[in-house]
Amino acid sequence: QSALTQPASVSGSPGQSITISCTGTSSDVGGYNYVSWYQQYPGKPPKLMIHNVSERPSGVSNRFSGSKSGNTASLIISGLRAEDEADYYCSSFTSTGTWMFGGGTTLIVL
Amino acid sequence: QVQLAESGGGVVQPGRSLRLSCAASGFTFSAYGMHWVRQAPGKGLEWMAVISKDGSQTYYADSVKGRFAISRDNSKKTLFLQMTSLRPDDTAVYYCAKDLRTDGFDYWGQGTLVTVAS
């Protein structure tokens, strides 16, 4: 059970758009539309931002969106704001009935 | 509103056991699967285990299979994680999380810190 692959960090300036990738295999990301994304601030629990690849829970800004192509899912944040600076994790259901997370990506707002 | 409150963390010696609890409120506990997720200091999230809404099905990460056991008491709206043969690399903040049903974990507790050290 290796973690899904995410870039360690991404950066962008306020107002710009950034994309965080999450790469798995056909047994997880590529095999199911069960990819979710979480935002986490230091010392706080994660917050669900996207589920089922591209669905946004109530209350989450429409600046956050998700997509998937093959074995790679992506989180897109548009109109970057200083408050978006946080750690982001992807998660996927797997063929063994378990879940797995990506290694996490630190978003830096320049 | 949905609330999840973990308890039971603390300092424990290697090889010993510990049981974590997660008290749920604000939703119909018996209607949802529940998960445990942990985060070692300065590290990423690691999914641990899931239990079905009626407790009949459980799944575990390979790293804890055979050592940890997830269970629930729907009458008390409480989720448990029994941890045995603890190792220093089990040191982490342990979160309980509610299953969204369609996908993902929509509510999380604040976490409880488990430190395994002699």
PDB file of C-alpha atoms in Angstrom:
ATOM      1  CA  GLN A   1       0.000   0.000   0.000  1.00  0.00           C
ATOM      2  CA  SER A   2       2.178   2.859  -1.245  1.00  0.00           C
ATOM      3  CA  ALA A   3       0.886   6.391  -0.930  1.00  0.00           C
ATOM      4  CA  LEU A   4      -0.547   8.186  -3.926  1.00  0.00           C
ATOM      5  CA  THR A   5       2.018  10.509  -5.524  1.00  0.00           C
ATOM      6  CA  GLN A   6       1.663  14.251  -5.017  1.00  0.00           C
ATOM      7  CA  PRO A   7       4.194  17.031  -5.544  1.00  0.00           C
ATOM      8  CA  ALA A   8       5.795  18.076  -2.269  1.00  0.00           C
ATOM      9  CA  SER A   9       4.988  21.728  -2.893  1.00  0.00           C
ATOM     10  CA  VAL A  10       3.411  24.088  -5.374  1.00  0.00           C
ATOM     11  CA  SER A  11       3.351  27.863  -5.365  1.00  0.00           C
ATOM     12  CA  GLY A  12       1.448  30.667  -6.989  1.00  0.00           C
ATOM     13  CA  SER A  13       0.731  34.357  -6.696  1.00  0.00           C
ATOM     14  CA  PRO A  14      -2.572  35.799  -5.532  1.00  0.00           C
ATOM     15  CA  GLY A  15      -5.154  35.692  -8.278  1.00  0.00           C
ATOM     16  CA  GLN A  16      -3.422  32.949 -10.206  1.00  0.00           C
ATOM     17  CA  SER A  17      -4.581  29.348 -10.652  1.00  0.00           C
ATOM     18  CA  ILE A  18      -2.643  26.307  -9.523  1.00  0.00           C
ATOM     19  CA  THR A  19      -3.046  22.571 -10.014  1.00  0.00           C
ATOM     20  CA  ILE A  20      -2.063  19.819  -7.610  1.00  0.00           C
ATOM     21  CA  SER A  21      -1.759  16.353  -9.126  1.00  0.00           C
ATOM     22  CA  CYS A  22      -2.383  12.996  -7.475  1.00  0.00           C
ATOM     23  CA  THR A  23      -1.130   9.922  -9.310  1.00  0.00           C
ATOM     24  CA  GLY A  24      -2.102   6.378  -8.490  1.00  0.00           C
ATOM     25  CA  THR A  25      -2.835   3.214 -10.419  1.00  0.00           C
ATOM     26  CA  SER A  26      -5.735   1.488 -12.126  1.00  0.00           C
ATOM     27  CA  SER A  27      -6.434  -0.215  -8.780  1.00  0.00           C
ATOM     28  CA  ASP A  28      -7.221   3.036  -7.052  1.00  0.00           C
ATOM     29  CA  VAL A  29      -7.430   6.491  -8.689  1.00  0.00           C
ATOM     30  CA  GLY A  30      -7.938   5.133 -12.183  1.00  0.00           C
ATOM     31  CA  GLY A  31     -10.429   2.470 -11.221  1.00  0.00           C
ATOM     32  CA  TYR A  32     -13.021   4.442  -9.299  1.00  0.00           C
ATOM     33  CA  ASN A  33     -14.588   7.881  -9.137  1.00  0.00           C
ATOM     34  CA  TYR A  34     -13.812   7.884  -5.431  1.00  0.00           C
ATOM     35  CA  VAL A  35     -11.115  10.528  -5.217  1.00  0.00           C
ATOM     36  CA  SER A  36     -11.365  13.213  -2.567  1.00  0.00           C
ATOM     37  CA  TRP A  37      -9.245  16.198  -1.557  1.00  0.00           C
ATOM     38  CA  TYR A  38      -8.543  17.696   1.881  1.00  0.00           C
ATOM     39  CA  GLN A  39      -7.167  20.996   3.088  1.00  0.00           C
ATOM     40  CA  GLN A  40      -5.247  21.042   6.358  1.00  0.00           C
ATOM     41  CA  TYR A  41      -3.859  23.955   8.349  1.00  0.00           C
ATOM     42  CA  PRO A  42      -1.119  23.321  10.939  1.00  0.00           C
ATOM     43  CA  GLY A  43      -2.482  21.820  14.126  1.00  0.00           C
ATOM     44  CA  LYS A  44      -5.974  21.416  12.683  1.00  0.00           C
ATOM     45  CA  PRO A  45      -7.882  18.415  11.352  1.00  0.00           C
ATOM     46  CA  PRO A  46      -8.310  18.055   7.585  1.00  0.00           C
ATOM     47  CA  LYS A  47     -11.302  19.582   5.833  1.00  0.00           C
ATOM     48  CA  LEU A  48     -13.054  17.918   2.890  1.00  0.00           C
ATOM     49  CA  MET A  49     -12.822  20.131  -0.202  1.00  0.00           C
ATOM     50  CA  ILE A  50     -13.737  17.783  -3.074  1.00  0.00           C
ATOM     51  CA  HIS A  51     -15.278  14.320  -3.205  1.00  0.00           C
ATOM     52  CA  ASN A  52     -16.142  11.889  -5.999  1.00  0.00           C
ATOM     53  CA  VAL A  53     -13.420  13.480  -8.148  1.00  0.00           C
ATOM     54  CA  SER A  54     -15.197  16.770  -8.779  1.00  0.00           C
ATOM     55  CA  GLU A  55     -18.061  17.255  -6.313  1.00  0.00           C
ATOM     56  CA  ARG A  56     -17.826  20.204  -3.960  1.00  0.00           C
ATOM     57  CA  PRO A  57     -19.427  19.953  -0.493  1.00  0.00           C
ATOM     58  CA  SER A  58     -21.758  22.695   0.593  1.00  0.00           C
ATOM     59  CA  GLY A  59     -19.833  25.689   1.888  1.00  0.00           C
ATOM     60  CA  VAL A  60     -16.645  25.066  -0.077  1.00  0.00           C
ATOM     61  CA  SER A  61     -15.669  27.904  -2.405  1.00  0.00           C
ATOM     62  CA  ASN A  62     -16.272  27.368  -6.119  1.00  0.00           C
ATOM     63  CA  ARG A  63     -12.642  28.414  -6.605  1.00  0.00           C
ATOM     64  CA  PHE A  64     -11.857  24.782  -5.791  1.00  0.00           C
ATOM     65  CA  SER A  65     -12.496  22.154  -8.455  1.00  0.00           C
ATOM     66  CA  GLY A  66     -11.379  18.637  -9.260  1.00  0.00           C
ATOM     67  CA  SER A  67     -10.864  16.419 -12.265  1.00  0.00           C
ATOM     68  CA  LYS A  68      -9.392  13.080 -13.257  1.00  0.00           C
ATOM     69  CA  SER A  69      -7.698  11.640 -16.307  1.00  0.00           C
ATOM     70  CA  GLY A  70      -6.613   8.024 -16.262  1.00  0.00           C
ATOM     71  CA  ASN A  71      -4.676   7.301 -13.080  1.00  0.00           C
ATOM     72  CA  THR A  72      -4.120  10.967 -12.209  1.00  0.00           C
ATOM     73  CA  ALA A  73      -6.524  13.235 -10.360  1.00  0.00           C
ATOM     74  CA  SER A  74      -6.097  16.970 -10.034  1.00  0.00           C
ATOM     75  CA  LEU A  75      -7.174  19.694  -7.640  1.00  0.00           C
ATOM     76  CA  ILE A  76      -7.431  23.110  -9.245  1.00  0.00           C
ATOM     77  CA  ILE A  77      -7.557  26.278  -7.168  1.00  0.00           C
ATOM     78  CA  SER A  78      -8.397  29.432  -9.080  1.00  0.00           C
ATOM     79  CA  GLY A  79      -8.159  33.058  -7.922  1.00  0.00           C
ATOM     80  CA  LEU A  80      -5.509  32.100  -5.385  1.00  0.00           C
ATOM     81  CA  ARG A  81      -5.782  33.807  -1.998  1.00  0.00           C
ATOM     82  CA  ALA A  82      -3.393  34.035   0.945  1.00  0.00           C
ATOM     83  CA  GLU A  83      -5.823  31.959   3.038  1.00  0.00           C
ATOM     84  CA  ASP A  84      -5.415  29.037   0.600  1.00  0.00           C
ATOM     85  CA  GLU A  85      -1.869  28.489   1.887  1.00  0.00           C
ATOM     86  CA  ALA A  86      -2.114  25.066   3.547  1.00  0.00           C
ATOM     87  CA  ASP A  87      -1.351  21.401   3.040  1.00  0.00           C
ATOM     88  CA  TYR A  88      -3.523  19.476   0.588  1.00  0.00           C
ATOM     89  CA  TYR A  89      -4.050  15.731   0.485  1.00  0.00           C
ATOM     90  CA  CYS A  90      -5.768  13.510  -2.041  1.00  0.00           C
ATOM     91  CA  SER A  91      -7.392  10.220  -1.124  1.00  0.00           C
ATOM     92  CA  SER A  92      -8.715   7.298  -3.126  1.00  0.00           C
ATOM     93  CA  PHE A  93     -10.705   4.143  -2.543  1.00  0.00           C
ATOM     94  CA  THR A  94      -8.815   1.028  -3.629  1.00  0.00           C
ATOM     95  CA  SER A  95      -9.614  -2.366  -5.094  1.00  0.00           C
ATOM     96  CA  THR A  96      -8.880  -4.057  -1.748  1.00  0.00           C
ATOM     97  CA  GLY A  97     -11.693  -2.163  -0.036  1.00  0.00           C
ATOM     98  CA  THR A  98      -9.306   0.200   1.685  1.00  0.00           C
ATOM     99  CA  TRP A  99      -8.443   3.869   1.249  1.00  0.00           C
ATOM    100  CA  MET A 100      -5.130   5.581   0.768  1.00  0.00           C
ATOM    101  CA  PHE A 101      -3.850   9.139   0.925  1.00  0.00           C
ATOM    102  CA  GLY A 102      -1.302  10.992  -1.103  1.00  0.00           C
ATOM    103  CA  GLY A 103       1.874  12.193   0.548  1.00  0.00           C
ATOM    104  CA  GLY A 104       0.529  15.741   0.727  1.00  0.00           C
ATOM    105  CA  THR A 105       1.328  18.996  -1.052  1.00  0.00           C
ATOM    106  CA  THR A 106       2.212  22.278   0.617  1.00  0.00           C
ATOM    107  CA  LEU A 107       0.683  25.210  -1.230  1.00  0.00           C
ATOM    108  CA  ILE A 108       2.691  28.412  -0.941  1.00  0.00           C
ATOM    109  CA  VAL A 109       1.010  31.681  -1.863  1.00  0.00           C
ATOM    110  CA  LEU A 110       3.751  34.077  -2.887  1.00  0.00           C
TER     111      LEU A 110
ATOM    112  CA  GLN B   1     -24.085  19.966  14.189  1.00  0.00           C
ATOM    113  CA  VAL B   2     -21.858  16.970  13.652  1.00  0.00           C
ATOM    114  CA  GLN B   3     -19.248  16.547  16.348  1.00  0.00           C
ATOM    115  CA  LEU B   4     -16.609  13.879  16.799  1.00  0.00           C
ATOM    116  CA  ALA B   5     -14.476  13.819  19.931  1.00  0.00           C
ATOM    117  CA  GLU B   6     -11.543  11.436  20.290  1.00  0.00           C
ATOM    118  CA  SER B   7     -10.115  10.415  23.634  1.00  0.00           C
ATOM    119  CA  GLY B   8      -7.788   7.837  25.112  1.00  0.00           C
ATOM    120  CA  GLY B   9      -4.457   9.038  23.780  1.00  0.00           C
ATOM    121  CA  GLY B  10      -1.354   9.384  25.881  1.00  0.00           C
ATOM    122  CA  VAL B  11       2.149   8.040  26.410  1.00  0.00           C
ATOM    123  CA  VAL B  12       2.528   4.260  26.273  1.00  0.00           C
ATOM    124  CA  GLN B  13       5.542   1.961  26.287  1.00  0.00           C
ATOM    125  CA  PRO B  14       6.460  -0.112  23.227  1.00  0.00           C
ATOM    126  CA  GLY B  15       4.660  -3.441  23.154  1.00  0.00           C
ATOM    127  CA  ARG B  16       1.763  -2.223  25.288  1.00  0.00           C
ATOM    128  CA  SER B  17      -1.871  -1.678  24.304  1.00  0.00           C
ATOM    129  CA  LEU B  18      -4.179   1.325  24.192  1.00  0.00           C
ATOM    130  CA  ARG B  19      -7.826   1.864  23.303  1.00  0.00           C
ATOM    131  CA  LEU B  20      -9.018   5.029  21.640  1.00  0.00           C
ATOM    132  CA  SER B  21     -12.620   6.210  21.662  1.00  0.00           C
ATOM    133  CA  CYS B  22     -14.525   8.599  19.433  1.00  0.00           C
ATOM    134  CA  ALA B  23     -17.813   9.996  20.731  1.00  0.00           C
ATOM    135  CA  ALA B  24     -20.196  11.077  17.982  1.00  0.00           C
ATOM    136  CA  SER B  25     -23.114  13.491  18.075  1.00  0.00           C
ATOM    137  CA  GLY B  26     -25.236  15.557  15.722  1.00  0.00           C
ATOM    138  CA  PHE B  27     -26.003  12.792  13.230  1.00  0.00           C
ATOM    139  CA  THR B  28     -27.472   9.285  13.068  1.00  0.00           C
ATOM    140  CA  PHE B  29     -24.313   7.414  14.043  1.00  0.00           C
ATOM    141  CA  SER B  30     -25.707   3.988  13.138  1.00  0.00           C
ATOM    142  CA  ALA B  31     -26.307   5.058   9.529  1.00  0.00           C
ATOM    143  CA  TYR B  32     -22.682   5.748   8.591  1.00  0.00           C
ATOM    144  CA  GLY B  33     -19.407   3.951   8.231  1.00  0.00           C
ATOM    145  CA  MET B  34     -16.563   5.373  10.300  1.00  0.00           C
ATOM    146  CA  HIS B  35     -12.807   5.591   9.804  1.00  0.00           C
ATOM    147  CA  TRP B  36      -9.600   6.056  11.765  1.00  0.00           C
ATOM    148  CA  VAL B  37      -6.825   8.110  10.174  1.00  0.00           C
ATOM    149  CA  ARG B  38      -3.503   8.974  11.761  1.00  0.00           C
ATOM    150  CA  GLN B  39      -0.800  11.565  11.229  1.00  0.00           C
ATOM    151  CA  ALA B  40       2.712  11.151  12.569  1.00  0.00           C
ATOM    152  CA  PRO B  41       4.410  14.377  13.730  1.00  0.00           C
ATOM    153  CA  GLY B  42       5.348  16.469  10.720  1.00  0.00           C
ATOM    154  CA  LYS B  43       4.135  13.777   8.317  1.00  0.00           C
ATOM    155  CA  GLY B  44       1.165  13.155   6.051  1.00  0.00           C
ATOM    156  CA  LEU B  45      -2.169  11.480   6.618  1.00  0.00           C
ATOM    157  CA  GLU B  46      -2.339   7.694   6.799  1.00  0.00           C
ATOM    158  CA  TRP B  47      -5.639   5.855   6.551  1.00  0.00           C
ATOM    159  CA  MET B  48      -5.922   3.128   9.209  1.00  0.00           C
ATOM    160  CA  ALA B  49      -9.263   1.362   9.245  1.00  0.00           C
ATOM    161  CA  VAL B  50     -12.946   1.522   8.371  1.00  0.00           C
ATOM    162  CA  ILE B  51     -16.003  -0.105   9.895  1.00  0.00           C
ATOM    163  CA  SER B  52     -19.417  -0.435   8.265  1.00  0.00           C
ATOM    164  CA  LYS B  53     -22.471   1.202   9.789  1.00  0.00           C
ATOM    165  CA  ASP B  54     -23.595  -1.986  11.515  1.00  0.00           C
ATOM    166  CA  GLY B  55     -20.092  -3.134  12.431  1.00  0.00           C
ATOM    167  CA  SER B  56     -20.260  -6.260  10.303  1.00  0.00           C
ATOM    168  CA  GLN B  57     -17.430  -5.293   7.948  1.00  0.00           C
ATOM    169  CA  THR B  58     -13.979  -3.960   8.715  1.00  0.00           C
ATOM    170  CA  TYR B  59     -10.923  -3.212   6.607  1.00  0.00           C
ATOM    171  CA  TYR B  60      -7.409  -2.261   7.655  1.00  0.00           C
ATOM    172  CA  ALA B  61      -4.236  -0.781   6.270  1.00  0.00           C
ATOM    173  CA  ASP B  62      -1.467  -3.373   5.962  1.00  0.00           C
ATOM    174  CA  SER B  63       0.621  -1.425   8.481  1.00  0.00           C
ATOM    175  CA  VAL B  64      -1.798  -2.193  11.323  1.00  0.00           C
ATOM    176  CA  LYS B  65      -3.584  -5.360  10.215  1.00  0.00           C
ATOM    177  CA  GLY B  66      -3.459  -7.927  12.992  1.00  0.00           C
ATOM    178  CA  ARG B  67      -2.425  -5.344  15.625  1.00  0.00           C
ATOM    179  CA  PHE B  68      -5.296  -2.844  15.569  1.00  0.00           C
ATOM    180  CA  ALA B  69      -9.026  -3.531  15.752  1.00  0.00           C
ATOM    181  CA  ILE B  70     -11.813  -1.102  14.926  1.00  0.00           C
ATOM    182  CA  SER B  71     -15.216  -1.532  16.548  1.00  0.00           C
ATOM    183  CA  ARG B  72     -18.302   0.486  17.392  1.00  0.00           C
ATOM    184  CA  ASP B  73     -21.182   0.665  19.855  1.00  0.00           C
ATOM    185  CA  ASN B  74     -24.137   2.196  18.047  1.00  0.00           C
ATOM    186  CA  SER B  75     -26.191   2.346  21.247  1.00  0.00           C
ATOM    187  CA  LYS B  76     -23.543   4.635  22.742  1.00  0.00           C
ATOM    188  CA  LYS B  77     -22.676   6.405  19.473  1.00  0.00           C
ATOM    189  CA  THR B  78     -19.034   5.569  20.025  1.00  0.00           C
ATOM    190  CA  LEU B  79     -16.252   4.328  17.768  1.00  0.00           C
ATOM    191  CA  PHE B  80     -13.221   2.492  19.129  1.00  0.00           C
ATOM    192  CA  LEU B  81      -9.707   1.611  18.046  1.00  0.00           C
ATOM    193  CA  GLN B  82      -7.986  -1.106  20.055  1.00  0.00           C
ATOM    194  CA  MET B  83      -4.247  -0.887  19.466  1.00  0.00           C
ATOM    195  CA  THR B  84      -1.913  -3.681  20.560  1.00  0.00           C
ATOM    196  CA  SER B  85       1.821  -4.388  20.233  1.00  0.00           C
ATOM    197  CA  LEU B  86       2.428  -0.678  19.864  1.00  0.00           C
ATOM    198  CA  ARG B  87       5.668   0.478  18.252  1.00  0.00           C
ATOM    199  CA  PRO B  88       7.433   3.842  18.264  1.00  0.00           C
ATOM    200  CA  ASP B  89       6.365   4.401  14.649  1.00  0.00           C
ATOM    201  CA  ASP B  90       2.724   4.275  15.774  1.00  0.00           C
ATOM    202  CA  THR B  91       3.305   7.666  17.407  1.00  0.00           C
ATOM    203  CA  ALA B  92       0.794  10.002  15.790  1.00  0.00           C
ATOM    204  CA  VAL B  93      -2.330  12.074  16.157  1.00  0.00           C
ATOM    205  CA  TYR B  94      -5.255   9.731  15.627  1.00  0.00           C
ATOM    206  CA  TYR B  95      -8.401  11.128  14.030  1.00  0.00           C
ATOM    207  CA  CYS B  96     -11.803   9.554  13.685  1.00  0.00           C
ATOM    208  CA  ALA B  97     -13.740  10.564  10.585  1.00  0.00           C
ATOM    209  CA  LYS B  98     -17.287  10.084   9.353  1.00  0.00           C
ATOM    210  CA  ASP B  99     -17.818   8.380   6.014  1.00  0.00           C
ATOM    211  CA  LEU B 100     -19.588  10.488   3.396  1.00  0.00           C
ATOM    212  CA  ARG B 101     -21.191   7.337   1.941  1.00  0.00           C
ATOM    213  CA  THR B 102     -20.556   8.300  -1.660  1.00  0.00           C
ATOM    214  CA  ASP B 103     -16.860   8.968  -1.090  1.00  0.00           C
ATOM    215  CA  GLY B 104     -14.482  10.547   1.351  1.00  0.00           C
ATOM    216  CA  PHE B 105     -14.540  11.645   4.948  1.00  0.00           C
ATOM    217  CA  ASP B 106     -16.774  14.624   5.567  1.00  0.00           C
ATOM    218  CA  TYR B 107     -16.306  15.280   9.285  1.00  0.00           C
ATOM    219  CA  TRP B 108     -13.218  14.852  11.430  1.00  0.00           C
ATOM    220  CA  GLY B 109     -12.534  15.018  15.128  1.00  0.00           C
ATOM    221  CA  GLN B 110      -9.785  17.190  16.600  1.00  0.00           C
ATOM    222  CA  GLY B 111      -7.571  14.137  17.104  1.00  0.00           C
ATOM    223  CA  THR B 112      -5.874  12.502  20.071  1.00  0.00           C
ATOM    224  CA  LEU B 113      -2.098  12.158  20.373  1.00  0.00           C
ATOM    225  CA  VAL B 114      -0.584   8.751  20.984  1.00  0.00           C
ATOM    226  CA  THR B 115       3.098   8.671  21.884  1.00  0.00           C
ATOM    227  CA  VAL B 116       4.856   5.297  22.008  1.00  0.00           C
ATOM    228  CA  ALA B 117       8.104   5.643  23.926  1.00  0.00           C
ATOM    229  CA  SER B 118       9.965   4.022  26.757  1.00  0.00           C
TER     230      SER B 118
END
